[in-house]
mmCIF file of C-alpha atoms in Angstrom:
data_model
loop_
_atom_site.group_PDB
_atom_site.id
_atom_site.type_symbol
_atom_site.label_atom_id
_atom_site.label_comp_id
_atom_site.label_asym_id
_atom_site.label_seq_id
_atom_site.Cartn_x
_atom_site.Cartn_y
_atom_site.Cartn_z
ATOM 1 C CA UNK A 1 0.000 0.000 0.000
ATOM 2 C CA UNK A 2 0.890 3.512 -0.903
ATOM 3 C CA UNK A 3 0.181 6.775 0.628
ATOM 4 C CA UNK A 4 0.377 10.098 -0.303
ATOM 5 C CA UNK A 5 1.750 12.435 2.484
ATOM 6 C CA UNK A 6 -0.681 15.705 0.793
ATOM 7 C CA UNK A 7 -3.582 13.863 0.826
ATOM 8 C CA UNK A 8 -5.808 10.817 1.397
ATOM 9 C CA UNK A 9 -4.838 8.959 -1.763
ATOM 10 C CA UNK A 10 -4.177 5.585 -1.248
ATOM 11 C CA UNK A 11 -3.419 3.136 -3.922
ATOM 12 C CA UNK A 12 -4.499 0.113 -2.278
ATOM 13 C CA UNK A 13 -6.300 -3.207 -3.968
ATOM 14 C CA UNK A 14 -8.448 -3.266 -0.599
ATOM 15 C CA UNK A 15 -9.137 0.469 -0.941
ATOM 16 C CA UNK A 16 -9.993 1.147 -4.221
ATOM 17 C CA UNK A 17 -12.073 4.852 -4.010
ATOM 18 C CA UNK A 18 -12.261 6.675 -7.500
ATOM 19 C CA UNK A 19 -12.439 10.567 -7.516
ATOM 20 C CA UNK A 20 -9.056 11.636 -7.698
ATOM 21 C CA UNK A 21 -6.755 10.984 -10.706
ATOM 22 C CA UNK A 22 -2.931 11.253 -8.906
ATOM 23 C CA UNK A 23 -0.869 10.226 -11.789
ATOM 24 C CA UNK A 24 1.081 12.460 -14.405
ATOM 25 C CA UNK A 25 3.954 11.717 -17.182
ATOM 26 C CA UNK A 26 7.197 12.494 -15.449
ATOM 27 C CA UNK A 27 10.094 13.834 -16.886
ATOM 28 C CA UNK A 28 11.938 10.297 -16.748
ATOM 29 C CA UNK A 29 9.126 8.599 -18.402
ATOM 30 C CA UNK A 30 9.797 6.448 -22.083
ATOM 31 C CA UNK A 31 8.227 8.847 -24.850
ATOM 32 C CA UNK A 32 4.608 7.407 -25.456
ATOM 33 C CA UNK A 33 3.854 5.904 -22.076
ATOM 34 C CA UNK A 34 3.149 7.112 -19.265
ATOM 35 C CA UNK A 35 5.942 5.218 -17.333
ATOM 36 C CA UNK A 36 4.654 1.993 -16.662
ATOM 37 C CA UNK A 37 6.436 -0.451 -19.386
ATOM 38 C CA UNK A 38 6.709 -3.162 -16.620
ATOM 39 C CA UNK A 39 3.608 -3.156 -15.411
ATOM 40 C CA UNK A 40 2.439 -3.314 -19.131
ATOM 41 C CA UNK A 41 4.589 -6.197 -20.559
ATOM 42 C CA UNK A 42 3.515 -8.223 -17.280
ATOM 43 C CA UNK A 43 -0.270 -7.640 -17.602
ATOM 44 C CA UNK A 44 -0.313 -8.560 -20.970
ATOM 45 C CA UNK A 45 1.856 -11.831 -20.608
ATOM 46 C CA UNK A 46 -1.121 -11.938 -17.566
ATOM 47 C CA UNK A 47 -4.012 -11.339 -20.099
ATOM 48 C CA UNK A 48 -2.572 -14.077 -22.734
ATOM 49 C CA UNK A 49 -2.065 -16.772 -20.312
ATOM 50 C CA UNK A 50 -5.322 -16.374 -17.771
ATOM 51 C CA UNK A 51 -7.299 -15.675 -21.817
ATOM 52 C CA UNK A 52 -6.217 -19.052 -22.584
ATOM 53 C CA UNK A 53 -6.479 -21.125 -19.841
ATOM 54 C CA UNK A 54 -10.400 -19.467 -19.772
ATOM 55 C CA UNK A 55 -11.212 -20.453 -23.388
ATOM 56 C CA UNK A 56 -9.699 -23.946 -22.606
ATOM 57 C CA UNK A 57 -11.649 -24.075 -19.869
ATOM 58 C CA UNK A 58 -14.598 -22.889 -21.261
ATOM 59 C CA UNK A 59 -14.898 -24.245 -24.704
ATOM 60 C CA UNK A 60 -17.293 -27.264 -23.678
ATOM 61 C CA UNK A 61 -19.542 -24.663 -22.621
ATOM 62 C CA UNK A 62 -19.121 -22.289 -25.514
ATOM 63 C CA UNK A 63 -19.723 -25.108 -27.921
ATOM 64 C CA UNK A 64 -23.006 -25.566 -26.197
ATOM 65 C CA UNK A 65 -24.012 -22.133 -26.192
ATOM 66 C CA UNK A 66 -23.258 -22.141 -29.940
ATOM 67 C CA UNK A 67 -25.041 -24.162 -30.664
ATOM 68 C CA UNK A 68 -28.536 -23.221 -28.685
ATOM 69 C CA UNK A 69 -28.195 -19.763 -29.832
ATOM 70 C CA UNK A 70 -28.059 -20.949 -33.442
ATOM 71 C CA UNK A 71 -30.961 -23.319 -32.528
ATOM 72 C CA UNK A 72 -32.552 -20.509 -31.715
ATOM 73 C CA UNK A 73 -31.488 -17.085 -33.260
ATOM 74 C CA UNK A 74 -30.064 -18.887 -36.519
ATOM 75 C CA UNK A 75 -26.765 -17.420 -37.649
ATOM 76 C CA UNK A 76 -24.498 -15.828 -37.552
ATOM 77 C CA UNK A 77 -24.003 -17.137 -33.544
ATOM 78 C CA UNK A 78 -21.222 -13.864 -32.894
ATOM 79 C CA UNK A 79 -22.052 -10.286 -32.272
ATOM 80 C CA UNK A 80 -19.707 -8.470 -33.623
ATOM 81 C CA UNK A 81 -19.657 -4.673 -33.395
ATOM 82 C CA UNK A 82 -16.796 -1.868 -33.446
ATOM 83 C CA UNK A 83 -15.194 -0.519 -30.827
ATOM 84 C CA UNK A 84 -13.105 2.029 -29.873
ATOM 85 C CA UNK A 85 -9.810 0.524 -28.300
ATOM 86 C CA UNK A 86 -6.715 2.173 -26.532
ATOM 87 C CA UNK A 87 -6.092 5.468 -27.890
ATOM 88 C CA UNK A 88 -9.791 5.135 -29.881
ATOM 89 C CA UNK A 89 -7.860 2.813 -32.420
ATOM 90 C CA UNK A 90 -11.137 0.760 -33.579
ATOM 91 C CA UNK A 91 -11.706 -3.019 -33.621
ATOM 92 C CA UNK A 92 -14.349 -5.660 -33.947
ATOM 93 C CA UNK A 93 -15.834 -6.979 -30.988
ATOM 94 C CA UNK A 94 -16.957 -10.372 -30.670
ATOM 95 C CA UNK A 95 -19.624 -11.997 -28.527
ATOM 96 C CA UNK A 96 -22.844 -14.342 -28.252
ATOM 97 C CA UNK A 97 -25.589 -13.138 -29.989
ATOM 98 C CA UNK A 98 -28.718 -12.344 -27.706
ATOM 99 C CA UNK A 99 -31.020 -10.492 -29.335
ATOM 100 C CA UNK A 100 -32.929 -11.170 -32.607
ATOM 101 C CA UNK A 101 -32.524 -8.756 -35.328
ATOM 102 C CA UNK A 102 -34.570 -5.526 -36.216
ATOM 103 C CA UNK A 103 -37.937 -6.635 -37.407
ATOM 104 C CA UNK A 104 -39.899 -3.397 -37.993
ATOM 105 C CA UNK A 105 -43.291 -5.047 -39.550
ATOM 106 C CA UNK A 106 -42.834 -7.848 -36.485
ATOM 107 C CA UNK A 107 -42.321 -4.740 -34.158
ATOM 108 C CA UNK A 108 -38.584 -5.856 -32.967
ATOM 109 C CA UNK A 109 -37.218 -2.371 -32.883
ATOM 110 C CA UNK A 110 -35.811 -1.771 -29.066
ATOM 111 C CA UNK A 111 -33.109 -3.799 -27.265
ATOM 112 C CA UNK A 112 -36.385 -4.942 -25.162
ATOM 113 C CA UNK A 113 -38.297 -6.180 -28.028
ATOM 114 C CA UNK A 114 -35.306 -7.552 -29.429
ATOM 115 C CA UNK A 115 -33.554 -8.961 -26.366
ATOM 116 C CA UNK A 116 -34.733 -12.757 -26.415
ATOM 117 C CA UNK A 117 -34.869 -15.016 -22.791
ATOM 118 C CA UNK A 118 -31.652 -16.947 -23.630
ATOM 119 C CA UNK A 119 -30.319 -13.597 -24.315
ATOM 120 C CA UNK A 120 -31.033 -12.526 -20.955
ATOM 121 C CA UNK A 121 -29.729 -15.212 -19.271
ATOM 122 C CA UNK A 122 -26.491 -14.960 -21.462
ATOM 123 C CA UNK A 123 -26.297 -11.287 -20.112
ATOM 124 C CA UNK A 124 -27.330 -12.242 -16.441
ATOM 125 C CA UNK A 125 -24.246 -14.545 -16.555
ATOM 126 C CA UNK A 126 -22.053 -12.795 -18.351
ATOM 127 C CA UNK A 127 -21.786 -15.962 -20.472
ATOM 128 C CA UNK A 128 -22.146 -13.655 -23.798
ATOM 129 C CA UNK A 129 -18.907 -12.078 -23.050
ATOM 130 C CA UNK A 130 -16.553 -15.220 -23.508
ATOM 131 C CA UNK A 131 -15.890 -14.842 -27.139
ATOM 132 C CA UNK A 132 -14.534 -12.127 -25.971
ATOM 133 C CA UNK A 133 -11.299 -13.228 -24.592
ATOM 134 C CA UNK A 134 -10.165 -13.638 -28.263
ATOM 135 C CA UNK A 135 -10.386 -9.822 -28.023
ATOM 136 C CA UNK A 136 -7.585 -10.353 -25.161
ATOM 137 C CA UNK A 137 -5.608 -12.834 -27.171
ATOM 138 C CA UNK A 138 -5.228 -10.203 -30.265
ATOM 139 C CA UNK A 139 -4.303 -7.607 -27.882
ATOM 140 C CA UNK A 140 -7.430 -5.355 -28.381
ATOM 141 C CA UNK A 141 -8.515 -5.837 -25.090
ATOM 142 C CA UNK A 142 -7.086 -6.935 -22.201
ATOM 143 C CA UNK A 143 -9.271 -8.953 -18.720
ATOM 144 C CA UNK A 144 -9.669 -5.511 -16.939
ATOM 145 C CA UNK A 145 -10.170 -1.997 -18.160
ATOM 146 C CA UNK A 146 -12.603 0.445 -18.575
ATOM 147 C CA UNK A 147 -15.470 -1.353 -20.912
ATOM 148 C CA UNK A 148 -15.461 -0.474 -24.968
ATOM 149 C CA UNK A 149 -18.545 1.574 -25.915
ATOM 150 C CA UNK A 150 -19.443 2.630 -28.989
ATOM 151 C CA UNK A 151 -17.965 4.696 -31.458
ATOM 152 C CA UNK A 152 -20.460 7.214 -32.094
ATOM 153 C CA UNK A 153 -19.587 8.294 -28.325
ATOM 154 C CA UNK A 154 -15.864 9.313 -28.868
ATOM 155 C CA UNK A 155 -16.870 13.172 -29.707
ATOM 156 C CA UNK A 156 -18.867 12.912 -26.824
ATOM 157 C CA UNK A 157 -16.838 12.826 -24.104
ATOM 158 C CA UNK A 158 -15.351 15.971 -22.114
ATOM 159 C CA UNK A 159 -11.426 16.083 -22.561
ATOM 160 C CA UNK A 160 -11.183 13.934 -19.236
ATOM 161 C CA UNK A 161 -13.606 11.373 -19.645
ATOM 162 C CA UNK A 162 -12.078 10.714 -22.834
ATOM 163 C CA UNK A 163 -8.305 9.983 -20.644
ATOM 164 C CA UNK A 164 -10.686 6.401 -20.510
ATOM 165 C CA UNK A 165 -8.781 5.559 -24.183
ATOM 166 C CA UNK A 166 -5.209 5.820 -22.543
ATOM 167 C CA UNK A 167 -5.485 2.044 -21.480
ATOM 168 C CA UNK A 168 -6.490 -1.071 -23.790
ATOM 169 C CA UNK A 169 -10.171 -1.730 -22.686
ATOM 170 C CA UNK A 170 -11.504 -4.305 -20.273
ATOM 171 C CA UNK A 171 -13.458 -7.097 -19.979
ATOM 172 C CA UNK A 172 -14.164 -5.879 -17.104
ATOM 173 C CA UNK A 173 -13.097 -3.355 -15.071
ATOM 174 C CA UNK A 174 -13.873 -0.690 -11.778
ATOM 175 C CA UNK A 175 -17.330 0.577 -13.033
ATOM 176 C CA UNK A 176 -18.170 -2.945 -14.215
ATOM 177 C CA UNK A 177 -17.714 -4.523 -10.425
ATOM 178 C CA UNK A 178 -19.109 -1.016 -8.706
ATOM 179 C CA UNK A 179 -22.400 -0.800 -10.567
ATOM 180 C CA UNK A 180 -22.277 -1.804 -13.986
ATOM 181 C CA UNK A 181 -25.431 -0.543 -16.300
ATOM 182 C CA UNK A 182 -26.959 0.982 -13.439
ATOM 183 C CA UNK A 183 -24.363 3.478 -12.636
ATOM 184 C CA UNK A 184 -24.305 7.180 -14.540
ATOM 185 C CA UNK A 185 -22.346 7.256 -17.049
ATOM 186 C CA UNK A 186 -20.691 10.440 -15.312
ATOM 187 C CA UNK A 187 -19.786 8.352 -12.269
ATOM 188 C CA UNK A 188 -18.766 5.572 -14.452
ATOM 189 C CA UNK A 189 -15.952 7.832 -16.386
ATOM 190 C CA UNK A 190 -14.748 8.857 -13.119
ATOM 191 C CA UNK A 191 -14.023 5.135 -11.960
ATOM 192 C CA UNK A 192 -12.773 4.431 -15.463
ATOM 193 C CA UNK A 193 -9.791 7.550 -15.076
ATOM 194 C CA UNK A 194 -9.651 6.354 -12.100
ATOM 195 C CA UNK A 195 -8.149 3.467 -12.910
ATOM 196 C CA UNK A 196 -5.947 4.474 -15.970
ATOM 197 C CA UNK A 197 -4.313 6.976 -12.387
ATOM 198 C CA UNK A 198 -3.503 4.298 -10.221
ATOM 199 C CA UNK A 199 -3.673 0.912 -12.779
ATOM 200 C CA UNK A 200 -1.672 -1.708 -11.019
ATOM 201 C CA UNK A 201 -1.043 -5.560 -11.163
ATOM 202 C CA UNK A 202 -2.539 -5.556 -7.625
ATOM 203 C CA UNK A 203 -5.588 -3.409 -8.374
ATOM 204 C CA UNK A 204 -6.369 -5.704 -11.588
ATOM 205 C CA UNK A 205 -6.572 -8.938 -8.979
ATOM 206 C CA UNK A 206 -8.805 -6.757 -6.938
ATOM 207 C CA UNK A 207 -11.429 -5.974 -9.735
ATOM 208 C CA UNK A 208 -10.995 -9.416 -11.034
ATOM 209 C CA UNK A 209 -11.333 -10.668 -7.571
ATOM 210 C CA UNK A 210 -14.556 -8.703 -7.340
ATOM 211 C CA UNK A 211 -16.283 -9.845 -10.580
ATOM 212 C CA UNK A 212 -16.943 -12.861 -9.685
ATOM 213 C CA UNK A 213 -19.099 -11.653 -6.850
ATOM 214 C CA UNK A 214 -20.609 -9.191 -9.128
ATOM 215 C CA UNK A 215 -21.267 -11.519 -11.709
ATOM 216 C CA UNK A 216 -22.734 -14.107 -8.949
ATOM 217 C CA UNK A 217 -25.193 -11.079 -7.389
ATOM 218 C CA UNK A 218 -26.188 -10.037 -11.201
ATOM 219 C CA UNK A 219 -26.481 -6.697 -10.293
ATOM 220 C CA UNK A 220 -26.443 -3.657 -12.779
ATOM 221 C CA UNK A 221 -26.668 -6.232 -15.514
ATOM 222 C CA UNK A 222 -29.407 -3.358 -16.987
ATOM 223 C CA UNK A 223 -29.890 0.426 -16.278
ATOM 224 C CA UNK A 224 -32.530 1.354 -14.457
ATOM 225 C CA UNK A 225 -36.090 1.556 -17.046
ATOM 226 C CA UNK A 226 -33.958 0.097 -19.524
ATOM 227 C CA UNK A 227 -33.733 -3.881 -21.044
ATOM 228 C CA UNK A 228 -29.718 -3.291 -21.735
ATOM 229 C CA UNK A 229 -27.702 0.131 -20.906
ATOM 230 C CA UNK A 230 -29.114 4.033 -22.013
ATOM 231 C CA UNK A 231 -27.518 6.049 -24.691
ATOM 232 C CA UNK A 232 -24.926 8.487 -23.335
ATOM 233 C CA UNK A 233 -25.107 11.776 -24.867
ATOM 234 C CA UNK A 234 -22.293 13.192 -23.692
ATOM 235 C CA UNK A 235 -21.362 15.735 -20.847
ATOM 236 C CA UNK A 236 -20.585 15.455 -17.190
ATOM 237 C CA UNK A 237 -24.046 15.136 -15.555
ATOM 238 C CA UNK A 238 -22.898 18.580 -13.928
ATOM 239 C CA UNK A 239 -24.863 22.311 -15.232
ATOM 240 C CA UNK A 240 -21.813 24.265 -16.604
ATOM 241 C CA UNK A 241 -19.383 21.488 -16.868
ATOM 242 C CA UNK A 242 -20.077 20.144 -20.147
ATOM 243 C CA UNK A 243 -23.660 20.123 -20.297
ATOM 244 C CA UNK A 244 -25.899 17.347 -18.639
ATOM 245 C CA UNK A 245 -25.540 13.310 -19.505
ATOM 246 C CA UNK A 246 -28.934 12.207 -21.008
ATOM 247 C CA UNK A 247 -29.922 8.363 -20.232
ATOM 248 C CA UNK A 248 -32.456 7.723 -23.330
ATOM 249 C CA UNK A 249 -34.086 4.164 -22.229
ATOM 250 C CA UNK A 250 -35.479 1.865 -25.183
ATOM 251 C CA UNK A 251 -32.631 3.005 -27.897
ATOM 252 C CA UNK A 252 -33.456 0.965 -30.977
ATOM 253 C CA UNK A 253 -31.698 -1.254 -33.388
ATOM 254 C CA UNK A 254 -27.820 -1.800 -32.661
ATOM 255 C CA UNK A 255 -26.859 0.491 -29.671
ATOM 256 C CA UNK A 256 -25.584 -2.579 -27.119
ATOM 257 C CA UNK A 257 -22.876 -0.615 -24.891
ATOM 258 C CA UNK A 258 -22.659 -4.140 -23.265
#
């Protein structure tokens, strides 16, 4: 555990309390990075291995879900959508599919129309998200981070939500395990630079630590008057800061922020 002398800042796994970002490019620090190259190199050699000893793991059951959700959705079984990545480079995303396609004349428009009952039971386990660990193998993602949304967001954000892109995203990561879909998307930015400040090998054990639990509770899976998560619309949340974040329930046809 570390402790700042000017403050109450402590960079502890068992402490973990966003609000503060304490970390700045110093003089001595590689060109490009912000200083960190071993803590880089050994969570990615830490994202390969744990990535596939998971899909080892669980292939049986990702063969399985394959092939219900082609029993039942048809193909193709993947999601796959683009994302922004570290430094908003884009990539494809991969996971399950859980929601039927956009049937206007059938009246499928909304994620809750659309959003099928294996679907939500993919979602309530987090079960949709395994393909994703292929993400991790590629290097577009790593096991914890703050979570990919979409790209129409990126000219959204105020200059320090957008610090989010400094770090390869997460499967999961601090807003995922503190409230997930039900937390503002203000608040949630303010975990996510959180945790580009003060990113550490032990920290990433914590929030995988606390996933599990999260994932076991199923909390937050959805936002609150919403089947999946609300469109954010940019701004802090705060009058005269950026303008106000707008949570628009029911978006239709492909906005999954996962």
């Amino acid at each position: 555990m570390t402790e700042r002398s000017t403050g109450t800042i402590r960079q502890d796994a068992y402490d973990i309390r966003p609000g503060t970002a304490d970390r700045q490019p110093g003089p001595g620090d590689p060109v490009g990075t912000d200083g960190r190259p071993w803590y880089d190199r050994t969570k990615r050699l830490f994202d390969i291995v744990l990535a596939v000893l998971l899909l080892v793991v669980a292939s049986p059951a990702m063969l399985a879900i394959a092939v219900v959700v082609a029993a039942t959705l048809g193909r193709p079984v993947l999601f796959r959508q683009v994302r922004p990545g570290r430094h908003g480079e884009l990539f494809e995303l991969v996971k399950f599919r859980t929601m039927r396609p956009v049937d206007v004349a059938g009246g499928a428009v909304t994620d809750g129309d659309r959003l099928t009952r294996l679907g939500r039971r993919l979602r309530a386990t987090s079960m949709d998200e395994l393909p994703t660990l292929w993400n991790v193998l590629r290097g577009q993602m790593s096991l914890v981070g703050p979570r990919p949304l979409l790209v129409d967001y990126l000219d959204r954000y105020t200059p320090a939500q957008a610090r989010r892109h400094e770090v390869r995203p997460g499967i999961t990561g601090l807003a995922q395990v503190r409230g997930r879909n039900a937390m503002p998307f203000p608040e949630r930015f303010t975990h996510d630079v959180w945790y580009v400040d003060n990113r550490s090998l032990r920290v990433d054990l914590h929030i995988l630590a606390e996933t599990v639990g999260a994932v076991l509770r199923r909390r937050g899976i959805t936002a609150p008057g919403s089947p999946t998560a609300p469109e954010f619309l940019g701004g802090t949340g705060v009058p005269g800061q950026g303008g106000a974040a707008h949570d628009v329930p029911g978006r239709p046809a492909d906005w999954r922020t996962g």
